[in-house]
mmCIF file of C-alpha atoms and ligand atoms in Angstrom:
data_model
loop_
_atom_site.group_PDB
_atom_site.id
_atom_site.type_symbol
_atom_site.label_atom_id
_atom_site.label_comp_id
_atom_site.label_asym_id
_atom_site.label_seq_id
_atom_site.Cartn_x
_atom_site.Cartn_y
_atom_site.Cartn_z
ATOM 1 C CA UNK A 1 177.332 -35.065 38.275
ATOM 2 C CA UNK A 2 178.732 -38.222 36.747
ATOM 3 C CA UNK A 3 182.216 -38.705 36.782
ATOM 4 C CA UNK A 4 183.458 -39.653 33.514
ATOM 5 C CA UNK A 5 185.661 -42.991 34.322
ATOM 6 C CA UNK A 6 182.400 -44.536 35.537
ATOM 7 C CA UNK A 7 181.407 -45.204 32.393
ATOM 8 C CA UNK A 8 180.365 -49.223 33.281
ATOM 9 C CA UNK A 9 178.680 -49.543 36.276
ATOM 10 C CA UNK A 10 176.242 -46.908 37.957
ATOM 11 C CA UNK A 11 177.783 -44.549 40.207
ATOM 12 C CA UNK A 12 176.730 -42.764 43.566
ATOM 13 C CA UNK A 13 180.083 -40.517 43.481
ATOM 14 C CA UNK A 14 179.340 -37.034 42.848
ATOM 15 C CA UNK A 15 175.071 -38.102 43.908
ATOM 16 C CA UNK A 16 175.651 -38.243 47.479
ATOM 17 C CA UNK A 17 176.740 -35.887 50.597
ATOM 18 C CA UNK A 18 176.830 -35.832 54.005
ATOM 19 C CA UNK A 19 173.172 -34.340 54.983
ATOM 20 C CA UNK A 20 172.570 -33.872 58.895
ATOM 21 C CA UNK A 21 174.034 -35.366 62.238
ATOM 22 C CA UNK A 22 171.668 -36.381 64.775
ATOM 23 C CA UNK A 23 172.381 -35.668 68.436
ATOM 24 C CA UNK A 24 171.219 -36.590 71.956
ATOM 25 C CA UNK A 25 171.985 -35.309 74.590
ATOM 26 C CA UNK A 26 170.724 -33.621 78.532
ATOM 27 C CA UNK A 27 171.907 -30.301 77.874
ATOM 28 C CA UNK A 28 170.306 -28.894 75.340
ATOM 29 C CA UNK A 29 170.692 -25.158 77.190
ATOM 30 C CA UNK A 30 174.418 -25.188 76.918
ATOM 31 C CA UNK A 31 173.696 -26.296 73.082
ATOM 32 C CA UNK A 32 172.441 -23.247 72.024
ATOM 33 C CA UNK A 33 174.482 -21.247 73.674
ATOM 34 C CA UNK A 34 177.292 -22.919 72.169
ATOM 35 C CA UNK A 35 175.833 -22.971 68.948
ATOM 36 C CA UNK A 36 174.616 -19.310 68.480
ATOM 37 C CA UNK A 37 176.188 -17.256 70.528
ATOM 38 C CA UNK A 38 179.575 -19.345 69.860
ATOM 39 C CA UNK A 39 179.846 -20.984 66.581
ATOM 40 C CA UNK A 40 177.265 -18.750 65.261
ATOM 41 C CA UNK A 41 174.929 -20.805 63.983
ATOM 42 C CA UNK A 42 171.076 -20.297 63.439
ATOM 43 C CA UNK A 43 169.753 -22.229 66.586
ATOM 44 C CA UNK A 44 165.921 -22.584 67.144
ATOM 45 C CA UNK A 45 163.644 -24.775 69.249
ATOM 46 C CA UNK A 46 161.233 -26.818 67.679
ATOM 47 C CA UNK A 47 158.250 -28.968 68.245
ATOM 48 C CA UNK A 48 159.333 -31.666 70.626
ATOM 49 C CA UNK A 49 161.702 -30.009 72.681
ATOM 50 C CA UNK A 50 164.141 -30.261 69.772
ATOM 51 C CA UNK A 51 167.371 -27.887 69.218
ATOM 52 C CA UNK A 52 167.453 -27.649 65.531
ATOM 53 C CA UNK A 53 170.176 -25.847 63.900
ATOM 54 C CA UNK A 54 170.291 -24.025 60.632
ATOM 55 C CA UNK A 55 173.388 -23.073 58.548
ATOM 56 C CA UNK A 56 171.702 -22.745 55.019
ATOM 57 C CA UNK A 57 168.139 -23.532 53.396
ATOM 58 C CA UNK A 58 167.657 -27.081 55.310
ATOM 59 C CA UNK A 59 165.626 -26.566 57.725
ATOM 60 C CA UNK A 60 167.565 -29.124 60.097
ATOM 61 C CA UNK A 61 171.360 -29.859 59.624
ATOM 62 C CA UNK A 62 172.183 -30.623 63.314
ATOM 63 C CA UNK A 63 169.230 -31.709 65.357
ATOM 64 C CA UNK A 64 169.609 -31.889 69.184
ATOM 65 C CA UNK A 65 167.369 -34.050 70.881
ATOM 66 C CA UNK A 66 166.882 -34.770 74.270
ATOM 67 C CA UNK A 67 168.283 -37.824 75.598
ATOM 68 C CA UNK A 68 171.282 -39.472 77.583
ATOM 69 C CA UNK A 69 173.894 -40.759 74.868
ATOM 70 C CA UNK A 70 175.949 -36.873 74.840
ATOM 71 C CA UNK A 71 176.961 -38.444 71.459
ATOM 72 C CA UNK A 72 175.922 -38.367 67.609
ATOM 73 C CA UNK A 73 173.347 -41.083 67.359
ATOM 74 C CA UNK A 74 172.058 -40.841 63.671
ATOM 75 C CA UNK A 75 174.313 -39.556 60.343
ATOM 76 C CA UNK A 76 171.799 -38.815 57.455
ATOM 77 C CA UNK A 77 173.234 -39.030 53.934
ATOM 78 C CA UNK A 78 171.477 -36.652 50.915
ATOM 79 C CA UNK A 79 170.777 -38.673 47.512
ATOM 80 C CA UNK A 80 170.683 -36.010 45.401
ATOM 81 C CA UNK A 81 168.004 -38.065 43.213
ATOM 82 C CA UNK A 82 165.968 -40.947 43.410
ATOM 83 C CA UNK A 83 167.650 -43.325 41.119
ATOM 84 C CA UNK A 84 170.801 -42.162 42.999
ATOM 85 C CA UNK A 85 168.499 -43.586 46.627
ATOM 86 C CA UNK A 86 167.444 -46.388 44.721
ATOM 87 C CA UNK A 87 170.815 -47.968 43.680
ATOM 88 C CA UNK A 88 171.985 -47.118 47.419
ATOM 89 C CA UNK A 89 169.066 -49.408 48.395
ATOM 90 C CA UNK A 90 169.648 -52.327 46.281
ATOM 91 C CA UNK A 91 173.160 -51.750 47.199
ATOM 92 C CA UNK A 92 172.307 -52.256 50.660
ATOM 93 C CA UNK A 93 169.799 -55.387 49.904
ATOM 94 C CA UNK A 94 172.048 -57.472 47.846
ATOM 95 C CA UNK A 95 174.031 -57.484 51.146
ATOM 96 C CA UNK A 96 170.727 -58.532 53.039
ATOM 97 C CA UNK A 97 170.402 -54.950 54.712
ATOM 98 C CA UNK A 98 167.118 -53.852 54.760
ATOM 99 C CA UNK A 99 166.651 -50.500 55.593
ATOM 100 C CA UNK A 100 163.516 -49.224 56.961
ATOM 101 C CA UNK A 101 161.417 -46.374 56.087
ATOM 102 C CA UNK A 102 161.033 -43.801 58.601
ATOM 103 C CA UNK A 103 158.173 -40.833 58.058
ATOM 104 C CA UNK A 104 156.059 -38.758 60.152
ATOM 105 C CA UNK A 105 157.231 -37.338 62.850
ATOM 106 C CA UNK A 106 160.885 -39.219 63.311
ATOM 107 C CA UNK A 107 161.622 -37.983 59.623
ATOM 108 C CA UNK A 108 160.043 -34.654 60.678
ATOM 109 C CA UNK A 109 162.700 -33.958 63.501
ATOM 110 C CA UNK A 110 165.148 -34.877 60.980
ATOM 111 C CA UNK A 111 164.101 -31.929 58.595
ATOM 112 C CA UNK A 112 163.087 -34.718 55.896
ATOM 113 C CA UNK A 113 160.003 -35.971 54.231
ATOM 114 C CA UNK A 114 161.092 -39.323 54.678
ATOM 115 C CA UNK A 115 164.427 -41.254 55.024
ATOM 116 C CA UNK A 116 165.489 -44.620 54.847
ATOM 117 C CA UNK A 117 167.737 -46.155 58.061
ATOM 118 C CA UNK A 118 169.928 -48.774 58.948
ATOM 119 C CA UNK A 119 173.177 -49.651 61.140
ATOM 120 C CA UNK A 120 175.872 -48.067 59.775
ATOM 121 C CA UNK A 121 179.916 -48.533 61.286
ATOM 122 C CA UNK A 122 179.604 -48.883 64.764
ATOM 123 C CA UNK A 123 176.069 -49.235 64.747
ATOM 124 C CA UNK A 124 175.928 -45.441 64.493
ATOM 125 C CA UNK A 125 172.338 -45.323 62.265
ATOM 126 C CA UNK A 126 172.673 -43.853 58.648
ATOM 127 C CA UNK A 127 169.651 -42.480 57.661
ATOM 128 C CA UNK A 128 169.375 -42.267 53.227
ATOM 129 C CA UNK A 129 166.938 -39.280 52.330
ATOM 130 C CA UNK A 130 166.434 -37.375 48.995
ATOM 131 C CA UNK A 131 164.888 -34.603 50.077
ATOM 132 C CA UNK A 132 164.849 -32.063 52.713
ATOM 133 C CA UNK A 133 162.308 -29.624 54.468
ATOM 134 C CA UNK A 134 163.733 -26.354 54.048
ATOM 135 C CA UNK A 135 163.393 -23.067 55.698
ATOM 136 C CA UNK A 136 161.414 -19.623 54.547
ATOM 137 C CA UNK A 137 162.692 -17.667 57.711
ATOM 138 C CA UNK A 138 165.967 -15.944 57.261
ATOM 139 C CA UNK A 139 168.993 -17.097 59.141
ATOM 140 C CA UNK A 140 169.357 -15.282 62.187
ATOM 141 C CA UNK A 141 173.485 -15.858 63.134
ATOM 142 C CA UNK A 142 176.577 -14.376 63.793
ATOM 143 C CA UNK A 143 178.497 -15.992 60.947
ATOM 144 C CA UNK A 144 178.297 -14.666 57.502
ATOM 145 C CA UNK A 145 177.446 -17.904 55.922
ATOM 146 C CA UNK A 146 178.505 -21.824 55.485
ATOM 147 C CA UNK A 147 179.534 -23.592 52.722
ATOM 148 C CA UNK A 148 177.320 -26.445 51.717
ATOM 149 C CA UNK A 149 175.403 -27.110 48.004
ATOM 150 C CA UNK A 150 176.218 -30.379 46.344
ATOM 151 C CA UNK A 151 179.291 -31.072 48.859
ATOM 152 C CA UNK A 152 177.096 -31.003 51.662
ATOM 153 C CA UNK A 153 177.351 -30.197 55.251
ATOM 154 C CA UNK A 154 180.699 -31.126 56.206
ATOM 155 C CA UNK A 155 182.700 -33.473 57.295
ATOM 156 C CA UNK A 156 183.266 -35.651 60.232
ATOM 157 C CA UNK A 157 186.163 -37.794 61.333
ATOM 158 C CA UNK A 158 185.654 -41.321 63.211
ATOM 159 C CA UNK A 159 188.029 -43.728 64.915
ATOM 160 C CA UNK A 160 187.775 -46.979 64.321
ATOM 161 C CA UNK A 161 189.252 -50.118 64.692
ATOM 162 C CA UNK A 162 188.075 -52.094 61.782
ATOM 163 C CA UNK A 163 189.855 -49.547 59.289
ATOM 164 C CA UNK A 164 189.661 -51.512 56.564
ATOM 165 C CA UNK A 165 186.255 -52.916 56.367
ATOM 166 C CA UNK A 166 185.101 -49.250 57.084
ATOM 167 C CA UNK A 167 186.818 -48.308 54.019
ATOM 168 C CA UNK A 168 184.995 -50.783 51.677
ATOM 169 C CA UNK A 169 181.863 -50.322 53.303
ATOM 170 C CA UNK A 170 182.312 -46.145 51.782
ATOM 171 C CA UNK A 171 183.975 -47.789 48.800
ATOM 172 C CA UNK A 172 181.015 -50.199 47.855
ATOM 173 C CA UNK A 173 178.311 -48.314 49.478
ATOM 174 C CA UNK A 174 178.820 -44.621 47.789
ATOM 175 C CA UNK A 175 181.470 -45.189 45.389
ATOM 176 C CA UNK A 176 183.771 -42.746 47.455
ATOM 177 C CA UNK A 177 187.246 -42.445 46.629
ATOM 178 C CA UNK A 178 190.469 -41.855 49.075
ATOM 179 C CA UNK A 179 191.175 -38.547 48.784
ATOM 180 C CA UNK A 180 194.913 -38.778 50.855
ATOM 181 C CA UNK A 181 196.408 -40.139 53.696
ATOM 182 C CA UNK A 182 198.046 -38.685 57.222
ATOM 183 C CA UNK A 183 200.733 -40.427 59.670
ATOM 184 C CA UNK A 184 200.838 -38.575 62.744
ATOM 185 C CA UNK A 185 201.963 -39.990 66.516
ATOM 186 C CA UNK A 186 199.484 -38.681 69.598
ATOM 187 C CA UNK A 187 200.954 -40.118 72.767
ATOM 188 C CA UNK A 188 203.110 -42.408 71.258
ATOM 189 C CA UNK A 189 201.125 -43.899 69.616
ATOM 190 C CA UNK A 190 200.701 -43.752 65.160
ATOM 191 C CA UNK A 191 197.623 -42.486 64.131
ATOM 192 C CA UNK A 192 196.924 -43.120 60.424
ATOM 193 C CA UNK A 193 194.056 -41.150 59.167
ATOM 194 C CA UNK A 194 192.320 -41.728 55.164
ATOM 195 C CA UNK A 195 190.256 -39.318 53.709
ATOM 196 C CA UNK A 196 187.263 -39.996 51.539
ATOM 197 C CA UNK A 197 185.617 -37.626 49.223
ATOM 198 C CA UNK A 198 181.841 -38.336 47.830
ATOM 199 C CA UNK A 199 181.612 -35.635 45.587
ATOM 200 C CA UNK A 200 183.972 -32.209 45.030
ATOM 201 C CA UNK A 201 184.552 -31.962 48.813
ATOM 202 C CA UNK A 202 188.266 -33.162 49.831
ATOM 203 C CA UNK A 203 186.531 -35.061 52.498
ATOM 204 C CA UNK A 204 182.922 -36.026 53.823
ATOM 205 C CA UNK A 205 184.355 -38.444 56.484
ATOM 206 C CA UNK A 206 188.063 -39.480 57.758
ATOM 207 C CA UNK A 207 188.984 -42.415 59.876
ATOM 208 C CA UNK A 208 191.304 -42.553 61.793
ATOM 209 C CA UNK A 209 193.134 -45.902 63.097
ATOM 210 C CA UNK A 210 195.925 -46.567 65.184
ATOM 211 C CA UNK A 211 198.829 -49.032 63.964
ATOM 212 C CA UNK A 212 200.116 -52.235 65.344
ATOM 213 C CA UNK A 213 197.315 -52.690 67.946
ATOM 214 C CA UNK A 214 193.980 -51.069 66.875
ATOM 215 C CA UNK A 215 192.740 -49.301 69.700
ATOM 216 C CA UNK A 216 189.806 -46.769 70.123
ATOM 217 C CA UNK A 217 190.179 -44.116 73.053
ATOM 218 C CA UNK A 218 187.535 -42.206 72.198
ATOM 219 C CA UNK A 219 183.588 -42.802 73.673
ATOM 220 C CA UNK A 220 181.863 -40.455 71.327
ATOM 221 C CA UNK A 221 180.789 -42.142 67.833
ATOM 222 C CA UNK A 222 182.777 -39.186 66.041
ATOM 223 C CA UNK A 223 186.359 -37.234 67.024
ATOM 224 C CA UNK A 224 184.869 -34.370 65.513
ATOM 225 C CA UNK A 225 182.302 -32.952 62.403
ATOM 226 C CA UNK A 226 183.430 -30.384 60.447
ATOM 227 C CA UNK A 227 181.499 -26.988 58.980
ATOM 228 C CA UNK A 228 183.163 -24.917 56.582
ATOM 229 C CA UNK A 229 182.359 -21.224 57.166
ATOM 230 C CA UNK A 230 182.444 -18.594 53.835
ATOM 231 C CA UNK A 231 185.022 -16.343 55.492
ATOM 232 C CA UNK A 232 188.115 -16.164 57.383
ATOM 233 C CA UNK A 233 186.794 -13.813 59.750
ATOM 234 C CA UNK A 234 183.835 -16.531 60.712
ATOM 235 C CA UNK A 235 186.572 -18.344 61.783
ATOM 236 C CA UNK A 236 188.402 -16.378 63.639
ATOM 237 C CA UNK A 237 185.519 -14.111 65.337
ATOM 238 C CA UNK A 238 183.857 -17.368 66.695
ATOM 239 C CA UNK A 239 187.394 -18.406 68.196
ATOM 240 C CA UNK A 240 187.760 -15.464 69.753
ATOM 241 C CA UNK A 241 183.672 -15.510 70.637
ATOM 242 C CA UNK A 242 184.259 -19.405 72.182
ATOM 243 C CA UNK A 243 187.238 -18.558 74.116
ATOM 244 C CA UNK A 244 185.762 -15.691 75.538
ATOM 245 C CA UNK A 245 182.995 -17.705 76.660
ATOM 246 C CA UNK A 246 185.351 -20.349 78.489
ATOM 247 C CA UNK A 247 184.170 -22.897 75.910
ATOM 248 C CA UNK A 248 186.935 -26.163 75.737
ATOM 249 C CA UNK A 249 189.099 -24.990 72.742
ATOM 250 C CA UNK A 250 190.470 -28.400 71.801
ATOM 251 C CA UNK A 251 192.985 -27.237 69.303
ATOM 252 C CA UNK A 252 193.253 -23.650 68.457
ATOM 253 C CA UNK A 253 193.630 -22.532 65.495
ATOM 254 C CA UNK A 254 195.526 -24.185 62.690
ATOM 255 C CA UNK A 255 196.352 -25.893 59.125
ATOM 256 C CA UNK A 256 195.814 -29.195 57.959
ATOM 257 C CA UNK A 257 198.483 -29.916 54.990
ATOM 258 C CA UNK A 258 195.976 -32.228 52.508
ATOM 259 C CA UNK A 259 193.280 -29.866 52.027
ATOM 260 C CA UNK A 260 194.842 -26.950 53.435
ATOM 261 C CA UNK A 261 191.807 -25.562 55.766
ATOM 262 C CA UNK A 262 192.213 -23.257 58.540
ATOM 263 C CA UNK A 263 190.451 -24.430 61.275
ATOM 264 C CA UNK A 264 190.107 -24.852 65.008
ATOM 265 C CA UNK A 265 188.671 -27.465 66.813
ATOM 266 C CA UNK A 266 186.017 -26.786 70.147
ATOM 267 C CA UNK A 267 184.578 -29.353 72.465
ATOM 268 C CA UNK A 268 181.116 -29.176 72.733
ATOM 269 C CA UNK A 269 178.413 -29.709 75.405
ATOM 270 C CA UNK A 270 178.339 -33.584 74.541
ATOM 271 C CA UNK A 271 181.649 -33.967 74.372
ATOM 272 C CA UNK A 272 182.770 -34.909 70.638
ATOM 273 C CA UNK A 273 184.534 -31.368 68.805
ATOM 274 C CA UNK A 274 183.157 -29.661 66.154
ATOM 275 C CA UNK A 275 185.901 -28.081 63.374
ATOM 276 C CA UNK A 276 185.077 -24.740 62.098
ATOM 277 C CA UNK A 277 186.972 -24.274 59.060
ATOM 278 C CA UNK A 278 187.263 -22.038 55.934
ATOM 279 C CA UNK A 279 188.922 -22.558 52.401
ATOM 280 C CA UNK A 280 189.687 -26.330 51.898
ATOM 281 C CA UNK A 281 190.631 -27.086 48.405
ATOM 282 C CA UNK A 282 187.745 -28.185 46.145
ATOM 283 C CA UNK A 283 187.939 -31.743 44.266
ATOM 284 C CA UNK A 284 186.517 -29.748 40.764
ATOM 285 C CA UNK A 285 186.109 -31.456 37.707
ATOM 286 C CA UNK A 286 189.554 -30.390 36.601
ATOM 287 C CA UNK A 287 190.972 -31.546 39.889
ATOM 288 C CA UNK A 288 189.196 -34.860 39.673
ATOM 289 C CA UNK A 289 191.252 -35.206 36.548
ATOM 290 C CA UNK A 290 194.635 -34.903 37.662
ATOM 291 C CA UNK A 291 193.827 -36.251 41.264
ATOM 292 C CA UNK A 292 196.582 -38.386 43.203
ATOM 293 C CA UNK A 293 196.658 -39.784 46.154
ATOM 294 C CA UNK A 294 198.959 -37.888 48.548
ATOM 295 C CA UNK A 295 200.450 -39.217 51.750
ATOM 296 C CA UNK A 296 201.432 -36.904 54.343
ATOM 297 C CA UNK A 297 203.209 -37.028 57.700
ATOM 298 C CA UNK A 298 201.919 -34.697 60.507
ATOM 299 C CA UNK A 299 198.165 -34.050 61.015
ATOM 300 C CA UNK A 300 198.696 -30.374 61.031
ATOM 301 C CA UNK A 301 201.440 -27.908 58.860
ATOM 302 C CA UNK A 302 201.336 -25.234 61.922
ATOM 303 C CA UNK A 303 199.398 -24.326 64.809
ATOM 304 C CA UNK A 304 196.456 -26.686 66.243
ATOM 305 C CA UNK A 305 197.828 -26.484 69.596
ATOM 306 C CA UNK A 306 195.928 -28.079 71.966
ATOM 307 C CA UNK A 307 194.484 -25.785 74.285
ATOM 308 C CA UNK A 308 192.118 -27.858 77.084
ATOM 309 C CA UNK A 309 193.177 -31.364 76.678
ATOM 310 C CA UNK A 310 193.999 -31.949 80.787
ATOM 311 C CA UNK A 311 195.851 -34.964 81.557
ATOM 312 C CA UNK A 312 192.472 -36.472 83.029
ATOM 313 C CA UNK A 313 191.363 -36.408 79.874
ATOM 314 C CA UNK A 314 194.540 -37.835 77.983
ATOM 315 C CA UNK A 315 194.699 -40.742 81.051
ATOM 316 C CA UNK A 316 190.751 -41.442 80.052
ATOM 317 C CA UNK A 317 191.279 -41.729 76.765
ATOM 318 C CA UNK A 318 194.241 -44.461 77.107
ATOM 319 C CA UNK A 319 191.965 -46.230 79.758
ATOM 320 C CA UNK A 320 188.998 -46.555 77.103
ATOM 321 C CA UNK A 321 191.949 -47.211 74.207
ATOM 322 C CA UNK A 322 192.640 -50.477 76.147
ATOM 323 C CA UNK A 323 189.175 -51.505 77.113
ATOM 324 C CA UNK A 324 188.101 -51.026 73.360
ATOM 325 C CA UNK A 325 190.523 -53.996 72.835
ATOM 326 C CA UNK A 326 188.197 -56.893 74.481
ATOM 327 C CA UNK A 327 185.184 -55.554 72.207
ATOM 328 C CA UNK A 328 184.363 -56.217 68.385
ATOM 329 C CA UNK A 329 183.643 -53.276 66.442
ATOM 330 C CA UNK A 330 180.333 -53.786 64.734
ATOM 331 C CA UNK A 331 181.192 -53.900 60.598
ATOM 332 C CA UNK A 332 178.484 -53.277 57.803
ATOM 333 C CA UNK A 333 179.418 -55.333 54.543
ATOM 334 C CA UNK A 334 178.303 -53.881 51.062
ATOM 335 C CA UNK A 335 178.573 -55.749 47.703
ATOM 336 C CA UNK A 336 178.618 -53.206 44.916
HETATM 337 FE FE1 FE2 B 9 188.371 -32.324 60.049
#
């Protein structure tokens, strides 16, 4: 779907979403118990050892591999066609990135035929595929269904202290366009968060910075990734489920005022939060239209309470916020 203002220059907006996260992790037991009998996802083990979990026809969308990061270590990226991969590429090149080709069985764990990879932000990898293995077997989960298509798998948030470069690297990179902006204070300190959208989803990724001195408190790659669920009761039934189960609720449940999901946010096994959400507002054609850039103050209208944030946690957080001060964040320039 081409977006009619890009009438000049080749776009990617509306030609790419996000595609599958990558984790690593020791405890890939406490995975799938998180993931089906809490979120209520389709979780199977596959060759390898490898927790792969299903919310729609890919036959991978989070893959848990064993491993000693407890963090996301790969973020693939879905061209929805090849000339869409191909300007991504010589994107990348005229910036002197060369991406390498990954097949066999690396691509295979991945749920793709083959993808293309290189350091993203933070040296987190971003993987560029077109297409993706898919599934025959039915999904077997508790949840009616996820919302995915064109706009993807999700979202995720990341912090980061080079705000700005991160923003041109999505700018130049995929053509994505800021969607809104949040002010909020955590602990005294101001947050400010920008969402990007890639195609009709409000967001596929949000960073978040903090002002004045940029600090980053948190260890995992991502704050949290995001999967939109088709009802309300999906929601709600795997809060109840995940509480029930003594999983960490990080924020119960809640509503964000730019795209107006309903959401809550749980910790899982490695550490980073996964947001299970339902109704954001879609970026449609007619939307795209009349589209302007809103700035809010306060992350959430009501509710989000934090539920299992202990004050080791918040003290850990402010100790990593200050050491993240004597490293450089690792930047990825893009010429488009
Ligand atoms: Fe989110």
């Amino acid at each position: 779907m081409k977006s009619p203002t890009d009438t000049r220059q080749p776009s990617l907006f509306g030609r790419v979403s996000l595609g599958y996260v990558v984790v690593e992790s020791r405890k890939l037991p406490e995975w799938q118990r998180f993931a089906r009998d809490g979120l209520g996802v389709h979780a199977e083990t596959a060759a390898g050892g490898v927790l792969a979990l299903r919310i729609d026809e890919h036959a991978r969308r989070i893959v848990v591999h064993d491993g000693p990061a407890e963090d996301v270590i790969a973020i693939g990226w879905q061209l929805h066609d090849e000339a869409a991969l191909q300007l991504a590429l010589a994107r990348l090149r005229s910036a002197r990135i060369e991406a390498q080709e990954v097949g066999g069985a690396d691509a295979a764990e991945r749920g793709v035929e083959r993808c293309w990879a290189f350091d993203g932000p933070k040296r987190v990898r971003y993987e560029l595929f077109t297409r993706p293995l898919t599934s025959e077997h039915a999904l077997d989960m508790k949840a009616s269904g996820f919302v995915t298509g064109d706009m993807g798998l999700g979202h995720f948030a990341m912090t980061t202290r080079e705000p700005e470069a991160t923003l041109r690297f999505f700018q130049t990179l995929f053509d994505a366009r800021v969607s809104d902006t949040i002010e909020d204070k955590l602990n005294g300190v101001t947050l400010e968060l920008t969402f990007l959208r890639v195609n009709g989803r409000h967001h596929s990724m949000a960073l978040a910075a903090t002002r004045g001195k940029r600090m980053n408190p948190l260890r995992s790659a991502i704050h949290h990734l995001n999967l939109q669920a088709k009802s309300l009761d999906d929601v709600t039934e795997a809060y109840r489920r995940m509480r029930n189960m003594g999983l960490p609720i990080a924020n119960a449940i809640g509503q964000h005022p730019n795209d107006r999901e309903l959401s809550f946010y749980v910790a899982t096994p490695s550490g980073f939060e996964i947001e299970l959400g339902w109704n954001p507002i879609v970026v449609d054609d007619d939307a795209e239209a009349r589209w302007k850039v809103g700035h809010y103050r306060g992350i959430s209208l009501w509710g989000h309470f934090p539920e299992g944030l202990t004050l080791g946690a918040k003290l850990g957080q402010m100790g990593r916020g200050l050491a993240s001060l004597t490293r450089k964040e690792y930047t990825v320039g893009v010429q488009a």
